[in-house]
XYZ file of C-alpha atoms in Angstrom:
515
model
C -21.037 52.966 19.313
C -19.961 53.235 15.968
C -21.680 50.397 13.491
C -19.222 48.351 11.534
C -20.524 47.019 8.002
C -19.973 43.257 7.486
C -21.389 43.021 3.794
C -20.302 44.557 0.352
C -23.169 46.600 0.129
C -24.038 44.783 -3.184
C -25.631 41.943 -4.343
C -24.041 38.390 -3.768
C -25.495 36.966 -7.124
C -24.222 39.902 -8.865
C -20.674 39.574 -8.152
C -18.567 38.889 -10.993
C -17.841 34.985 -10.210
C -21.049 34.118 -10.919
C -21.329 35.848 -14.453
C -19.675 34.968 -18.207
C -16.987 33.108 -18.156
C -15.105 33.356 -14.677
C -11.893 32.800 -13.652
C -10.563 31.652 -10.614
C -7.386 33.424 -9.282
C -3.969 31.132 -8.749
C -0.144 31.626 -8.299
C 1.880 30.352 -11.027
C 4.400 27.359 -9.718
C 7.846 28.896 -8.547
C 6.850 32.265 -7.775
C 7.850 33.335 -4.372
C 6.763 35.700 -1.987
C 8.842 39.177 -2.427
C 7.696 42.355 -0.753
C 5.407 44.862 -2.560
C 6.731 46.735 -5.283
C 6.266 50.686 -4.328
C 5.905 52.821 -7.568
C 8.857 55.529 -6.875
C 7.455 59.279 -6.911
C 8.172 61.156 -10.005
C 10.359 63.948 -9.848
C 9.371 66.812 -11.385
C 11.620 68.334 -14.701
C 11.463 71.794 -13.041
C 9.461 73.841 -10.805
C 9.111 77.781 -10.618
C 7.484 79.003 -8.193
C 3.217 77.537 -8.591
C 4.417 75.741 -11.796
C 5.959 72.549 -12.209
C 6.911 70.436 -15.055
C 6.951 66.642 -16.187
C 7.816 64.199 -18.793
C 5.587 61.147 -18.867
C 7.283 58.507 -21.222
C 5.448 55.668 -22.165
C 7.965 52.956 -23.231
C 8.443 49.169 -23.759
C 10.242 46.944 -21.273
C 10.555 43.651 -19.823
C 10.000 42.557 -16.079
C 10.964 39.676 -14.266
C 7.672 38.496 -12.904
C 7.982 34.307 -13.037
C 10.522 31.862 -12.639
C 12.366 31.951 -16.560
C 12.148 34.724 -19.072
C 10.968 37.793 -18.273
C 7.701 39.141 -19.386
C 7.532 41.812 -22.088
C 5.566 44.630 -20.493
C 4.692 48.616 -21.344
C 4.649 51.361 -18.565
C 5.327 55.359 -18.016
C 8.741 56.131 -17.380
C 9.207 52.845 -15.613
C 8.922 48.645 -16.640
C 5.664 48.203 -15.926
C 2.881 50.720 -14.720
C 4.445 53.820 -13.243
C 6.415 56.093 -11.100
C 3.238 57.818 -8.771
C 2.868 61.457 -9.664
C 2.289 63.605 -6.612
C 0.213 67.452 -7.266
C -0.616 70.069 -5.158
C -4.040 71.579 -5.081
C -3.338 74.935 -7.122
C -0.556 73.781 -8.767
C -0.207 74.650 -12.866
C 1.335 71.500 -14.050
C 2.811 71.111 -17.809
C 3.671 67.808 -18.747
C 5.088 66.768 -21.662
C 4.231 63.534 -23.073
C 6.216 61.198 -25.221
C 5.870 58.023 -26.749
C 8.394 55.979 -26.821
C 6.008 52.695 -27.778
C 5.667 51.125 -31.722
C 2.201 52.193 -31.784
C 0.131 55.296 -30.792
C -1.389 55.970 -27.854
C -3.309 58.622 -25.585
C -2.950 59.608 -22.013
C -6.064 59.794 -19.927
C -5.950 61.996 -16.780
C -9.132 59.642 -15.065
C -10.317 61.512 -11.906
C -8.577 64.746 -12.686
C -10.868 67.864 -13.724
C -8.649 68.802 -16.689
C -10.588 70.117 -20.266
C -11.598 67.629 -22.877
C -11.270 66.338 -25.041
C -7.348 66.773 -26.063
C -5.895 67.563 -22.115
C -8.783 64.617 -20.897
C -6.375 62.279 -23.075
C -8.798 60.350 -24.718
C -9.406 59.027 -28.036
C -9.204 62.363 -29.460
C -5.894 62.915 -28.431
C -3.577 60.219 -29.946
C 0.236 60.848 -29.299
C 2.333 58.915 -32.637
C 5.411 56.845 -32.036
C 8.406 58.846 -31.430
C 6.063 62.108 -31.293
C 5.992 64.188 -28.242
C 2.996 66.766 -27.287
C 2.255 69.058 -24.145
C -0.244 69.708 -22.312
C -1.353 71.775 -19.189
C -3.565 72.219 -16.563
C -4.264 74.048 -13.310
C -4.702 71.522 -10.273
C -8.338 72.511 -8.460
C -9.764 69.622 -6.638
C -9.571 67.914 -3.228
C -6.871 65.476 -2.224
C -7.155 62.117 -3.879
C -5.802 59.300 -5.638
C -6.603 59.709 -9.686
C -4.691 57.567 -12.185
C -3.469 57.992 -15.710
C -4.240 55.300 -18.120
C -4.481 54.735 -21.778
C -7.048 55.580 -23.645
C -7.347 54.850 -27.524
C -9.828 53.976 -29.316
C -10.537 50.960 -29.610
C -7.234 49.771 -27.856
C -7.561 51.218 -24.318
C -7.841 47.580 -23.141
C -5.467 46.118 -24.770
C -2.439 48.498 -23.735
C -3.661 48.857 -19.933
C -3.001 44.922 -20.071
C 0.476 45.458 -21.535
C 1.113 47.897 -18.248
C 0.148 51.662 -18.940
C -1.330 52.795 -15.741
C -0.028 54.891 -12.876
C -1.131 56.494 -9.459
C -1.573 60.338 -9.280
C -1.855 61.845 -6.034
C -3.627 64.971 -5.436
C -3.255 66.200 -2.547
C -3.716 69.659 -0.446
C -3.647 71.312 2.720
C -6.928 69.719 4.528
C -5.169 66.273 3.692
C -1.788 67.698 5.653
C -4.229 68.626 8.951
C -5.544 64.535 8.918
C -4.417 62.434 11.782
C -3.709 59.988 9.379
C -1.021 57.740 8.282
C 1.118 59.515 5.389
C 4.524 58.363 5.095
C 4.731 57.019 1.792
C 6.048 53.810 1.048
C 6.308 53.051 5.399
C 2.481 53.241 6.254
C 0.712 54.267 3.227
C 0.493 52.134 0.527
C -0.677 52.338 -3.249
C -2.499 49.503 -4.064
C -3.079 48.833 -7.784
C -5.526 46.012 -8.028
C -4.855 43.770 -11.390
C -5.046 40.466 -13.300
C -2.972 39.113 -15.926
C -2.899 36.107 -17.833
C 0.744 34.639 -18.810
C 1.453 32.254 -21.943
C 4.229 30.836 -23.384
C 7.921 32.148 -22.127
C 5.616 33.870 -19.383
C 4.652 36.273 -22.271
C 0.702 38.594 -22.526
C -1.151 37.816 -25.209
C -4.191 39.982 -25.196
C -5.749 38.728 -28.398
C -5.522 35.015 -27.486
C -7.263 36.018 -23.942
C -9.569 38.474 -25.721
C -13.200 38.217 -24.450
C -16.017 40.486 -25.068
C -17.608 40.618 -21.819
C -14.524 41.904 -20.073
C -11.092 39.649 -19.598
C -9.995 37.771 -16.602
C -6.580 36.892 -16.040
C -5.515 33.969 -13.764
C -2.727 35.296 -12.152
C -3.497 38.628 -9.751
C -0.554 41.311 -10.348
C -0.369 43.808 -7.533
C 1.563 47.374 -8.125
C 3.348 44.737 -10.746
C 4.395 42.081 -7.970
C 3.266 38.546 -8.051
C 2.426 37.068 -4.276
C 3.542 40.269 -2.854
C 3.934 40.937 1.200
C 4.253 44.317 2.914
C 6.747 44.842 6.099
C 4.046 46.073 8.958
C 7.168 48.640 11.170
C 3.550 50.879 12.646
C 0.633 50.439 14.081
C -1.457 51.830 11.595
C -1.316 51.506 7.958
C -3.040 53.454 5.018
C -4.058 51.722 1.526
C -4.858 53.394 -1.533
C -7.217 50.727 -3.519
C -7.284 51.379 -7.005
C -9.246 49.302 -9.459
C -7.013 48.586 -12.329
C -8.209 45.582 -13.825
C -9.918 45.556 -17.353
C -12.820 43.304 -15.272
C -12.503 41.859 -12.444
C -14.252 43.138 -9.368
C -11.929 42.678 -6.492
C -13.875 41.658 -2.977
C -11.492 42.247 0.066
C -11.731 41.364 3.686
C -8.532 40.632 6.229
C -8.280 37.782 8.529
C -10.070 37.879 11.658
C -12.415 40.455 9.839
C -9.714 42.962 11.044
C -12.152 46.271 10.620
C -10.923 48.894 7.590
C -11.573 52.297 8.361
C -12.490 53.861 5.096
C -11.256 57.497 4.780
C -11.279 58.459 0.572
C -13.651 57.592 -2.214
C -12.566 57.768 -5.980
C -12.416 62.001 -5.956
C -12.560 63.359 -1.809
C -12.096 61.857 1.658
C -15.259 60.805 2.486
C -17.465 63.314 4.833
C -17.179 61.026 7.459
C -15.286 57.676 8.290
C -16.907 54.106 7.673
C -15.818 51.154 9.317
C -16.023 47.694 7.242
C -14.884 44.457 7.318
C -15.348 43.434 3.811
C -14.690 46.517 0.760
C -15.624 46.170 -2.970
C -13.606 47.582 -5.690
C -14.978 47.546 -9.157
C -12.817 48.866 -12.071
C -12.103 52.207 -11.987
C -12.880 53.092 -8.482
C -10.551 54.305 -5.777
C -10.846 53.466 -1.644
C -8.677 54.549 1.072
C -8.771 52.444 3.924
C -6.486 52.816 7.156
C -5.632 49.166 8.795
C -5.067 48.896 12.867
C -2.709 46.210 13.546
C -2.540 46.691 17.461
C -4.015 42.926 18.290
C -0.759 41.688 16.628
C 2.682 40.662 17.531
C 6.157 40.912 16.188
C 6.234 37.805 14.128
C 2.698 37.854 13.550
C 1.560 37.560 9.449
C -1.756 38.911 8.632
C -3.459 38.565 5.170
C -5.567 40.043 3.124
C -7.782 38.387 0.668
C -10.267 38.274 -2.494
C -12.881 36.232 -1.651
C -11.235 33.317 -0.995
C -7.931 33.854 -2.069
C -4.636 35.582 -0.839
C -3.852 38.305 -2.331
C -0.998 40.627 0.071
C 0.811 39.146 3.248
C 1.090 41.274 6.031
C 4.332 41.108 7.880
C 4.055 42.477 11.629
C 7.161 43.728 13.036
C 7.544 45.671 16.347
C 6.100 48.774 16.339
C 4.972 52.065 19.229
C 1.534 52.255 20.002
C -0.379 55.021 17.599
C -3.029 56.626 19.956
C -3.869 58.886 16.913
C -8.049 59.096 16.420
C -9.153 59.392 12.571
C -11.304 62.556 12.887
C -15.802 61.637 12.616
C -15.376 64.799 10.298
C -12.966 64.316 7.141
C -14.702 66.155 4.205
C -17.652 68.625 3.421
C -18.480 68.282 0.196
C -19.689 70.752 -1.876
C -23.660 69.388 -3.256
C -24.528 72.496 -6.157
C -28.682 73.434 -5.989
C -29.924 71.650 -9.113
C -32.640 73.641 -10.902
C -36.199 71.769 -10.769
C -37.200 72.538 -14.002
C -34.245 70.784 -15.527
C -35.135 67.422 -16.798
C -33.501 64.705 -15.726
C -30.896 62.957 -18.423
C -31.693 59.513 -19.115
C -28.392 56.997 -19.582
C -28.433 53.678 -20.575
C -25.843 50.858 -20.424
C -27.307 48.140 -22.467
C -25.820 44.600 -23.161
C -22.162 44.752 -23.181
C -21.831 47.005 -25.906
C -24.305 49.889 -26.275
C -24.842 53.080 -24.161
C -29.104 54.475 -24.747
C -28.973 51.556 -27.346
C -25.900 53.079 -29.578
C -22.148 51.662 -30.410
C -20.382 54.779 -29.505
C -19.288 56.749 -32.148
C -16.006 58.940 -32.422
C -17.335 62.186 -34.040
C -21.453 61.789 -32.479
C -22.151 64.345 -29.739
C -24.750 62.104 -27.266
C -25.804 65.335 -24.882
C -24.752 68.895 -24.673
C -24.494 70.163 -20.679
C -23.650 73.654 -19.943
C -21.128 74.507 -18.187
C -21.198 75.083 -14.046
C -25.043 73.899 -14.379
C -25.809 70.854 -11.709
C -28.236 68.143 -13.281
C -29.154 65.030 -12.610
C -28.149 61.760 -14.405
C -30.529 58.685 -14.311
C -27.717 55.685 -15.344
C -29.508 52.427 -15.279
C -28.171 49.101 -16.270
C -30.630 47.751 -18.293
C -29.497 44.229 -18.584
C -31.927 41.443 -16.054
C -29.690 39.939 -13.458
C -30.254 36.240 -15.129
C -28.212 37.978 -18.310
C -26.633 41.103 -17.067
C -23.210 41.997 -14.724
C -22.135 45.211 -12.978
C -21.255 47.519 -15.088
C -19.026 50.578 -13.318
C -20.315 53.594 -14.680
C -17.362 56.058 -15.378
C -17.752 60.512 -16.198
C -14.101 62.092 -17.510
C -13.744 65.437 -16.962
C -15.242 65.835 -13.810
C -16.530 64.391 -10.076
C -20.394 63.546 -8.984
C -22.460 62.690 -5.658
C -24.411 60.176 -5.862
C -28.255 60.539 -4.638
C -30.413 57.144 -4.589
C -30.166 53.967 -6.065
C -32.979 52.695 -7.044
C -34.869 55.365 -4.941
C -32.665 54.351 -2.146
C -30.347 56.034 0.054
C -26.503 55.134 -1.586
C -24.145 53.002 0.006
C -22.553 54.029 3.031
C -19.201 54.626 1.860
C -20.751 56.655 -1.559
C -20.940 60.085 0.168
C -18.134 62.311 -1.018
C -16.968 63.236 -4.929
C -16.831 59.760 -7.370
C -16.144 59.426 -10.656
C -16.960 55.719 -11.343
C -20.087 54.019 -9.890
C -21.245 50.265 -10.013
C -24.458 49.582 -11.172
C -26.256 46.868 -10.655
C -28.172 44.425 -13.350
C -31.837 46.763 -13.583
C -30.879 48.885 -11.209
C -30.942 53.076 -11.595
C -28.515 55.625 -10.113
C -29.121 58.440 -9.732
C -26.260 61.196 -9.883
C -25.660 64.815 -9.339
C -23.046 66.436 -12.192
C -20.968 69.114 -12.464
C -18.794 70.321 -14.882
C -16.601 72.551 -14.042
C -14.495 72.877 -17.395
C -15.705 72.861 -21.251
C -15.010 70.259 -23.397
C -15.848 67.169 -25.233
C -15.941 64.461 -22.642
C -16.698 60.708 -22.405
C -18.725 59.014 -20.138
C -18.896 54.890 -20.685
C -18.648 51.498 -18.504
C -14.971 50.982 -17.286
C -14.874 47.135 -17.395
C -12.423 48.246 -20.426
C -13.376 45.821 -23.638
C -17.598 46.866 -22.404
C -15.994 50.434 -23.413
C -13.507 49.455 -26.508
C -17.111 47.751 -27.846
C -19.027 50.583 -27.564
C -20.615 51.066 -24.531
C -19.693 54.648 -23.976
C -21.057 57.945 -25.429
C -19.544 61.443 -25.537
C -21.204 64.930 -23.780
C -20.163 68.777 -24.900
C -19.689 70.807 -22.150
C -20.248 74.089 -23.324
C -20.713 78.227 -22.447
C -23.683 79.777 -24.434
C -21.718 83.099 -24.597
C -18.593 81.601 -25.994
C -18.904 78.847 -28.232
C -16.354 76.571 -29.490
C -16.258 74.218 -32.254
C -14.040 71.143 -31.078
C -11.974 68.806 -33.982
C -12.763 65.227 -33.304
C -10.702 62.452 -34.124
C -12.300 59.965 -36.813
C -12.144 56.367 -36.792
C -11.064 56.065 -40.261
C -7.230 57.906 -39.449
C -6.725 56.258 -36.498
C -7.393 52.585 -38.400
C -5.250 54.166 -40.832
C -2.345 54.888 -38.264
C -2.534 51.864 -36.640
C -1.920 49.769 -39.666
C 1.002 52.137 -40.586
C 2.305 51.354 -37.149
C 1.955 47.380 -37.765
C 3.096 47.226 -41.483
C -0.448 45.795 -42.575
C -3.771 46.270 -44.418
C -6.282 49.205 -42.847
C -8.667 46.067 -43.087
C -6.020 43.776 -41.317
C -6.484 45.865 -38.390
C -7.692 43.636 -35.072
C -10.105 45.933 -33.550
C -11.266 44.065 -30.498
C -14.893 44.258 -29.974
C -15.937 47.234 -31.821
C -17.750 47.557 -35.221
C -15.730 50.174 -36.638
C -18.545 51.348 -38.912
C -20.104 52.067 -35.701
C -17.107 53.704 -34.304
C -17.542 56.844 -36.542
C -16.449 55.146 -40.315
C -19.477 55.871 -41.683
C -21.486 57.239 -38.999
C -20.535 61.315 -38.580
C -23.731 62.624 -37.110
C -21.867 65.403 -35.282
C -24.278 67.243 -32.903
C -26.738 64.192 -32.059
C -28.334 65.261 -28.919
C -30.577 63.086 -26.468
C -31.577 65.784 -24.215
């Protein structure tokens, strides 16, 4: 008989709720229920033949999300977050990306094995207003749901909570064989996990909510719907979980303890199917679960919920009997032969703010890793649990398999590719990595003001017979851009959480290694 979890794997008294200033979730007065808002697909500009063009616009807007005005919000080529972008493994895609917003911006491809550090879209990579800039890549990973999100330095935080994230869907001809529900919009469903706080004229105002060890909003904001329900019309149903909230750890069970079958990690299906009644998604990560409804009714309503709390109503309506079977084989990964003699890299995420006790720092190379070579990473959280929090643990540029925590077999859901991985207060993960592309790439906590404050680090991927030199950004222009933007001072500048001296004003030390 198959064995059915019943516990979130992790810790109880590490959960978020019981850590730095907590918030409790709650529906705004007036708000009714209205059915989940379904990101539309974006249609490509052209294709020919294996290549296929976009334009991803980011661009200011306003969305009617309480009773009164309506909210001011950012988003790619839609209000708020995005239409879901939908590639084919072996695809070339060129995308051109514009920015349409009164400040600059970056575009960061998280979960897709693109180069770094300009195609990786982060900090290095800043797109001006009213500037437009292209980029391409070759699509060669398994099926999967990766997002694009913004990624500036030291802003990433603050314009993911004015909107700018959005699904992408890999997916490729293993996918196509599943069993599995894939009608999009009818039984799968993107599911983009947020929080928002909402002030006065139901406006955001990041810097009054600002908090250093990670915001949490009041109000939970699901693909951009407020108390959202979804129409059941089948039997079974298929829900891409996506992390999307700057902190807040998102603990889901139905009611009745309704079993999830999950099918997809962050990066792959999993090898092999687990069944759970409760699933944990920290920020960053990505599960696919598929949902049975056959002990309901017509009529029936279904919910699913955070802890305590409602988040989605599920609507049953008639529907046939599915007698489809989710395969006990989904995925083979591929696990690379690490060499022995390698050593093992040591990361640290320390405090909120520091990754192997260092602010990060714009133009600092923190480890060189060739290219192809398999190693193993060591990433321990070294805060105590009477002080310390999860901290999700997040690579660009690539996808890893996790070995042991602590020593320890992982999770039961953790076998397959991941690109973000919770860590628990004193606790040591170990990882097997991969990259497959050269590049400067960051690697950094994804509880989003932990990373605008430092706590990330950057890693050259390079090829000992062909070396590049790579142009990082500086802190110094990008203060200096900013303030353009906003009319002010350099020194006006509201960088939330990070010491720009340690962001790379000063501090050039280009080529640091801690091998």
């Amino acid at each position: 008989m198959t064995k059915i979890y019943t516990d979130y794997f992790l810790d109880e008294e590490d959960f978020d709720k019981n850590h730095f200033h907590y918030k409790k979730l709650s529906i705004p007065d007036g708000v009714e229920a209205k059915p989940l808002a379904v990101p539309s697909v974006l249609k490509p500009d052209k294709v020919s033949g294996n290549d296929v063009w976009y334009t991803i616009e980011s661009i200011e807007s306003k969305v009617q999300l309480l009773p009164g005005k309506a909210t001011k919000t950012w988003g790619y080529n839609a209000p708020i977050l995005g239409k879901t972008m939908v590639l084919k493994r072996g695809q070339h895609v060129h995308v051109k990306l514009k920015n349409s917003l009164p400040e600059l911006t970056t575009y960061h491809w998280h979960g897709m094995e693109v180069p770094g550090p300009i195609t990786d879209g982060g900090c290095h990579a800043p797109v001006y207003p009213g500037e437009e800039k292209e980029i391409e890549f070759t699509v060669n990973q398994p099926a999967a749901l990766t997002w694009l999100h913004a990624h500036p330095c030291p802003s990433t935080a603050a314009q993911v909570w004015m909107g700018l994230a959005m699904g992408v869907v890999v997916t490729d001809d293993q996918e196509a064989k599943l069993p599995i529900p894939k009608n999009y919009g009818v039984d799968e469903f993107p599911v983009i996990l947020q929080d928002r706080t909402y002030h006065k004229d139901n406006q955001l105002d990041y810097r009054a909510d600002y908090d250093a060890m990670g915001i949490l909003g009041e109000t939970p904001l699901i693909n951009g719907t407020i108390r959202p329900y979804i129409d059941v019309t089948t039997q079974k149903v298929r829900l891409l979980f996506l992390g999307g909230s700057n902190r807040r750890e998102w603990r889901l069970h139905f009611d009745d303890d309704i079993v999830m079958t999950q099918i997809a990690g962050d990066d792959s299906f999993l090898p092999h199917p687990v069944k759970m009644t409760k699933i944990m998604v920290t920020p960053g990560e990505r599960l696919q679960v598929v949902v049975d409804f056959s002990g309901y009714h017509e009529g029936d309503v279904v919910n699913l919920y955070t802890d305590d709390f409602k988040l989605i109503e599920f609507r049953i309506h008639n529907f046939e009997k599915d007698d489809s079977v989710i395969p006990d084989t989904l995925f083979e990964p591929k696990l690379p032969e690490v060499d022995p003699d390698l050593p093992v890299r040591k990361v640290t995420m320390d405090e909120h703010n520091m990754m192997n006790n260092k602010q990060f720092s714009m133009q600092r190379i923190d480890m060189k890793q060739k290219v192809g070579q398999a190693e193993y990473w060591d990433v321990t959280n070294t805060n105590t649990k009477e002080h310390g929090m999860i901290h999700p643990f997040h690579i660009h540029g690539t996808h890893f398999t996790v070995v042991s925590r602590n020593g320890h077999e992982p999770f039961p859901n953790e076998y397959g590719y991941k690109d973000t991985i919770p860590v628990r207060p004193g606790e040591t993960v170990r990882l097997r990595v991969e990259f497959p592309l050269l590049g400067v790439f960051m690697y950094h906590c994804h509880i989003i003001e932990h990373e605008d404050a430092g706590m990330m680090a950057q890693i050259e991927i390079f090829d000992p017979d062909h070396p590049k030199k790579y142009h990082l950004m500086d802190m110094e222009t990008l203060t200096k851009a900013f303030a353009e933007e906003k009319g002010i001072k350099p020194e006006d500048v509201w960088m939330p959480g990070m010491d720009t001296e340690g962001c790379g004003m000063d501090d050039a030390t280009t080529g640091a290694s801690q091998k």
